[in-house]
Structures are given as C-alpha cells and as structure tokens.
Coordinates of C-alpha atoms in Angstrom, one line a residue:
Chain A
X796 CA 89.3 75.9 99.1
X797 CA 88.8 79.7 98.6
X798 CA 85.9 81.0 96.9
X799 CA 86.5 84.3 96.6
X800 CA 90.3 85.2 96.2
X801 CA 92.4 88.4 96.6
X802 CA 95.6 87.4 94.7
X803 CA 97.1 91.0 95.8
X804 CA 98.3 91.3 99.4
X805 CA 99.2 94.5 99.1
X806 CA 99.1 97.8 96.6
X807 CA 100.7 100.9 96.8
X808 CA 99.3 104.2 94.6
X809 CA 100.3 107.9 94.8
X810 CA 97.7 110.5 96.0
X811 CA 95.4 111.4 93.7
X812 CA 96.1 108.7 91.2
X813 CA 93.8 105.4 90.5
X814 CA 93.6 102.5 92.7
X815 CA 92.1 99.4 91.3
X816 CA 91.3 96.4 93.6
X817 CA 90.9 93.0 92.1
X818 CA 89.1 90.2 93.6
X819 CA 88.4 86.4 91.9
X820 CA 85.5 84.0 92.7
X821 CA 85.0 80.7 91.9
X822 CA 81.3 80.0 93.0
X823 CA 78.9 80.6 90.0
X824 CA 76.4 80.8 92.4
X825 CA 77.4 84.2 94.2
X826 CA 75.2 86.7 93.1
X827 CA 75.8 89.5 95.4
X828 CA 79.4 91.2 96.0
X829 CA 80.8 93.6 98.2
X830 CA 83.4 95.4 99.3
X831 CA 84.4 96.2 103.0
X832 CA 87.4 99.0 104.2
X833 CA 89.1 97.6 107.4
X834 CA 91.5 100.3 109.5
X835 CA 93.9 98.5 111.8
X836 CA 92.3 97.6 115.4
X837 CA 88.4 98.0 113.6
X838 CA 85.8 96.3 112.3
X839 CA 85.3 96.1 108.6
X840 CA 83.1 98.7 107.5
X841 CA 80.9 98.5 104.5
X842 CA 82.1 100.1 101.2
X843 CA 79.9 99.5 97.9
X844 CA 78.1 96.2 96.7
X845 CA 76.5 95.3 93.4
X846 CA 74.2 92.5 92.5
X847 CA 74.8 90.1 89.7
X848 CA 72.3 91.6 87.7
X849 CA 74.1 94.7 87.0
X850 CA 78.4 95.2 85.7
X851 CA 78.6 98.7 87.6
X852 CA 77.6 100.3 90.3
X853 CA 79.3 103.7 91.2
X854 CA 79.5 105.6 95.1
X855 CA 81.3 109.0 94.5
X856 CA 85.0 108.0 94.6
X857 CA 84.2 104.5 94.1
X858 CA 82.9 102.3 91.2
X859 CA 83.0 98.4 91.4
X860 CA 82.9 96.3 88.4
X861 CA 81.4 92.7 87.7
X862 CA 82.3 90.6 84.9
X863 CA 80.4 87.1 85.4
X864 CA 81.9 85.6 82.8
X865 CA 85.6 86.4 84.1
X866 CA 84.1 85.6 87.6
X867 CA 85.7 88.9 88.4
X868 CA 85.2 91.8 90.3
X869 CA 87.0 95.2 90.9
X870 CA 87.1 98.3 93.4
X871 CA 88.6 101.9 91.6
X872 CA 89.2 104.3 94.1
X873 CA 89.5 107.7 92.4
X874 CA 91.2 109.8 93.0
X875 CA 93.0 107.9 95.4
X876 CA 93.5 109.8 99.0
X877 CA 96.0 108.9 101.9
X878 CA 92.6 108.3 104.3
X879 CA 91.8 105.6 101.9
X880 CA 95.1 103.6 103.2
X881 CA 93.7 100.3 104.4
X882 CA 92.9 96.7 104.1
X883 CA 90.3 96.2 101.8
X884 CA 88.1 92.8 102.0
X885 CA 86.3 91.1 98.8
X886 CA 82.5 89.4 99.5
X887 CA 80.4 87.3 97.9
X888 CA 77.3 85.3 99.1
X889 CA 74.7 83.2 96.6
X890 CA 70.7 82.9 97.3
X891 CA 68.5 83.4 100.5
X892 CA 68.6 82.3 103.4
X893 CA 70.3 79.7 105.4
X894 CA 74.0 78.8 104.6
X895 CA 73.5 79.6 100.8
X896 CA 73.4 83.4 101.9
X897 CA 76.7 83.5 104.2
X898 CA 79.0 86.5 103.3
X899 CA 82.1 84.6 101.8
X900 CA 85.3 87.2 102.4
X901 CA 88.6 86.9 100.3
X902 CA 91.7 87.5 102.5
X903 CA 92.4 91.1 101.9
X904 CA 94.5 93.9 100.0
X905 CA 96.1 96.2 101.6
X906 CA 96.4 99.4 100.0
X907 CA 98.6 102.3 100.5
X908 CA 98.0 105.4 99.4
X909 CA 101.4 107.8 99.4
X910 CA 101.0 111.7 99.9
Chain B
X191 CA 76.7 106.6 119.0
X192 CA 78.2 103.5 118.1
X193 CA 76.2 101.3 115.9
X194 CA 77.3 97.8 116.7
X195 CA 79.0 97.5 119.7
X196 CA 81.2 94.6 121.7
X197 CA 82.8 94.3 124.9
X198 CA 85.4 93.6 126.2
X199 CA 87.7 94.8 123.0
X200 CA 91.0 92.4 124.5
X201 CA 90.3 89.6 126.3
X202 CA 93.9 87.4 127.6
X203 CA 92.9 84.4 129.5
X204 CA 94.1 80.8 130.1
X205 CA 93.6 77.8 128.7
X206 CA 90.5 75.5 129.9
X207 CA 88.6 79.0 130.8
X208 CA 85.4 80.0 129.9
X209 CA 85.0 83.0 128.8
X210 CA 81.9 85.4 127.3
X211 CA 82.1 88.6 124.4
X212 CA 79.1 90.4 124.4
X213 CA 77.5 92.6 121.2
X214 CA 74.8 95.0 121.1
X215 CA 73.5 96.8 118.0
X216 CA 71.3 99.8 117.7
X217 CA 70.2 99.7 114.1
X218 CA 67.4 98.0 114.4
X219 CA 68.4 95.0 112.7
X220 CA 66.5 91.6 112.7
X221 CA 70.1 89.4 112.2
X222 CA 72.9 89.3 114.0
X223 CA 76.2 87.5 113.3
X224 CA 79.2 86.1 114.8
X225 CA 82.7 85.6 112.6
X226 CA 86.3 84.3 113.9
X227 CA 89.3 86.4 111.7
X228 CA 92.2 84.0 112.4
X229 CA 95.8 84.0 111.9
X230 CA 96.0 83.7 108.6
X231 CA 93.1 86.9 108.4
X232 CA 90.4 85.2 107.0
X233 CA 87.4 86.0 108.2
X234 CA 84.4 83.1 108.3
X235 CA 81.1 82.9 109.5
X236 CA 80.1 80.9 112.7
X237 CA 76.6 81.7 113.5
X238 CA 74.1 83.7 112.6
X239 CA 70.9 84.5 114.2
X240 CA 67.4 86.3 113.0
X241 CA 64.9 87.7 115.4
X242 CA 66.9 85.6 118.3
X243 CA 66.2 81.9 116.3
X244 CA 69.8 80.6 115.1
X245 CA 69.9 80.2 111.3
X246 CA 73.3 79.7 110.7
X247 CA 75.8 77.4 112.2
X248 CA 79.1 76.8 110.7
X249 CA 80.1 73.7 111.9
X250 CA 81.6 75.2 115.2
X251 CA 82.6 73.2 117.7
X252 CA 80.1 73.3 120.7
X253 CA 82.1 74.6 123.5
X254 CA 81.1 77.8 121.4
X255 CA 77.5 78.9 122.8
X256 CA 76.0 81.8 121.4
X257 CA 73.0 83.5 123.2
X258 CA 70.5 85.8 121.6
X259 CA 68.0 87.1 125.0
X260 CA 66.8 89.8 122.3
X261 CA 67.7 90.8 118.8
X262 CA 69.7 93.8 119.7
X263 CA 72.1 91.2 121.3
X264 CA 74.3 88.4 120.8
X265 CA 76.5 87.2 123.2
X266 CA 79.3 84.8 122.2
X267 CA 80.0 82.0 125.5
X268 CA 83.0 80.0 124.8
X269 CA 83.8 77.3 127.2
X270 CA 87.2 75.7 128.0
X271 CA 89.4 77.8 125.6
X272 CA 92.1 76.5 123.7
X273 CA 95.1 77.6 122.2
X274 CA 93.2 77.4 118.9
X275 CA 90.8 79.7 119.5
X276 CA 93.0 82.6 119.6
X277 CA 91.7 85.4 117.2
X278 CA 89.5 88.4 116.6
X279 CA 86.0 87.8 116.7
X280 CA 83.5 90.1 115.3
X281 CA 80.3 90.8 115.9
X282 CA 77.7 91.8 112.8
X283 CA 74.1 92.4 112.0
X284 CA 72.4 93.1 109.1
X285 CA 68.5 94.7 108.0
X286 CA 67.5 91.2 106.3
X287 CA 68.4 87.3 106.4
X288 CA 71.4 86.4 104.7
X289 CA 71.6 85.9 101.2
X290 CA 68.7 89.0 100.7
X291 CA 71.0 91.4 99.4
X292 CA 71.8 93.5 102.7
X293 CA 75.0 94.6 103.7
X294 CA 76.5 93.7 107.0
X295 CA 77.4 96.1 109.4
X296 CA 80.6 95.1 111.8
X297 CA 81.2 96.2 115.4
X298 CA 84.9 97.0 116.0
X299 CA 86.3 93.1 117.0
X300 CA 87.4 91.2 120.3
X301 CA 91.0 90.1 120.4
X302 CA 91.0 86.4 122.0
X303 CA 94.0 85.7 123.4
X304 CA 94.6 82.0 124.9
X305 CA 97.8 81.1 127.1

C-alpha cells in the first residue's frame, strides 16, 4: 500500500525549459513534504520541503506546490539545467515523534534534462 | 568534509554471514537513521535512533542489530545474511526527532550483496 506515489518513472525536458514533478499521497495525516535529488551511486540529498500549513514554498530554481485537497504535491525546476538530470524522490511524514514521524518516500522520477 | 559518512560503500558476501556497515555524521545531529532501498527502489525506514535510545523500529527482522556507542554513530550488524537482504542501505540523521519538521540528511549508501 503506497502512501505517497510517483506515477511518472521518468521525464525528459529540454535545457532551459520547465520541469514539473508530480507526486500523490494518500495519508491525510502527512503534514510535512519533501523533496530529495538522488545522482546514480549517492545518497539522496535534500532538495526543498514545505509544511502543510503553507501551498508554496520557493528555493531559487525551485518552487514546490501543495494542494491538500488534491492530496498533491509538485517540484518545478526552472529553468531546467542538464546538472539537474536525476532521480528525484517524493516525502511525506505526519506528527512527532515515534512511527507517526517516519519519512514516507514515493518510488522516484527520473528526470532528464537534454542540452 | 563529508557530512554523513558509511563504510564500506560495496560489501559482496555469502549467505549465512554476518556482516557490519558502519555511519558516522559530523553535523551534530541528535538522530540517526537506517533505511533498506530494495529492488524495486523503494526506500523504507528500519530504525531510527535519538541521542543513541532507539525510537524507531520498523518491524525488522532481528538478525538486524543496530548499535548506537554515540550519537555521531550508528552501526548497522546484520547476522546470517540472506539472499533477501540484498540492497542499498543508507545511513541518515537529522537535527530533531522524526515527525518535527527537519530534513534528513543521507550518507552516500552501502551496496549489500548476498550470494
């Protein structure tokens, strides 16, 4: 049973356009989301998060978006550069402490960004 | 300087081994985690610990020991290895508990191979 759900395995974008990441969730509970870059033989590293009291939160080339009501969330890369080329994981976790606050990942986009 | 750090990156053994991965971080953090990326490139949570105390325990089964002698380290002890635990494990830690809205910083993964 996946909670949090990256329906796109992969996505391929020209330099300097828009990439948009999209990532589903099922758990009402989540209330904090992020997103994690992952290069091939590395760990992920951390991208941008938001909390479920805000839609937007924006990080110089990247901006994530949460509609609650959708149970959605999304990553824009812009503009778009061929170092962004990677897998890109969706997180969500609900409340403090214990089990409730484990990091729940989706399975991963992987984006491709052509020169 | 490498902020969270595990050794040995590949690790091929047989099965019915016993085997250890070891993870240091230098950020100060109070929690450190342990998560299993399988096959199929999810990646889940299997223990977590705060200020060397385990907190979180996903169920795993317990030939998997972890040991926390400070809480810049967590060492990962996994006794008689089975084809089923092939994967990449990554190490984590984070400033807070989980759940309190701090992200999670990944060290770069140890490739468990089981023959």
């Amino acid at each position: 049973d996946q909670q949090v759900k990256q329906n796109s395995p992969s996505l391929s974008v020209q330099e300097g356009r828009i990439s948009i990441l999209n990532c589903d969730y099922t758990n009402s509970m989540f209330d904090y989301f992020l997103w994690y870059k992952k290069y091939p033989a590395e760990g992920p590293t951390f991208l941008i998060s938001i909390s479920s009291i805000k839609d937007k939160n924006e990080d110089g080339r990247f901006t994530v978006f949460l509609n609650k009501s959708a149970k959605h969330l999304s990553l824009h890369i812009v503009p778009s550069q061929p170092g962004d080329s990677a897998v890109y994981f969706c997180a969500a976790s609900e409340g403090y402490g214990g089990s409730q606050g484990n990091l729940i990942f989706g399975k991963g986009t992987k984006l491709s960004v052509k020169p | 300087d490498t902020a969270v750090s595990q050794t040995p990156k590949y690790l091929v053994t047989q099965m019915g081994n016993d085997k250890s991965i070891k993870c240091e971080q230098n950020l100060g953090h109070d929690t450190m985690y342990w998560y299993k990326q399988d096959s199929k490139k999810f990646l889940k949570i299997m223990f977590s610990y705060n200020n060397k105390e385990l907190i979180i325990n996903e169920t795993v089964p317990n030939r998997f020991s972890p040991k926390s002698p400070d809480k810049a380290h967590l060492n990962l002890h996994i006794n008689s290895l089975e084809l089923g635990d092939s994967a990449v494990y990554f190490c984590a830690s984070s400033q807070g508990l989980p759940g309190q809205y701090y992200e999670q910083y990944f060290g770069p993964g140890t490739r468990l191979t089981v023959t």
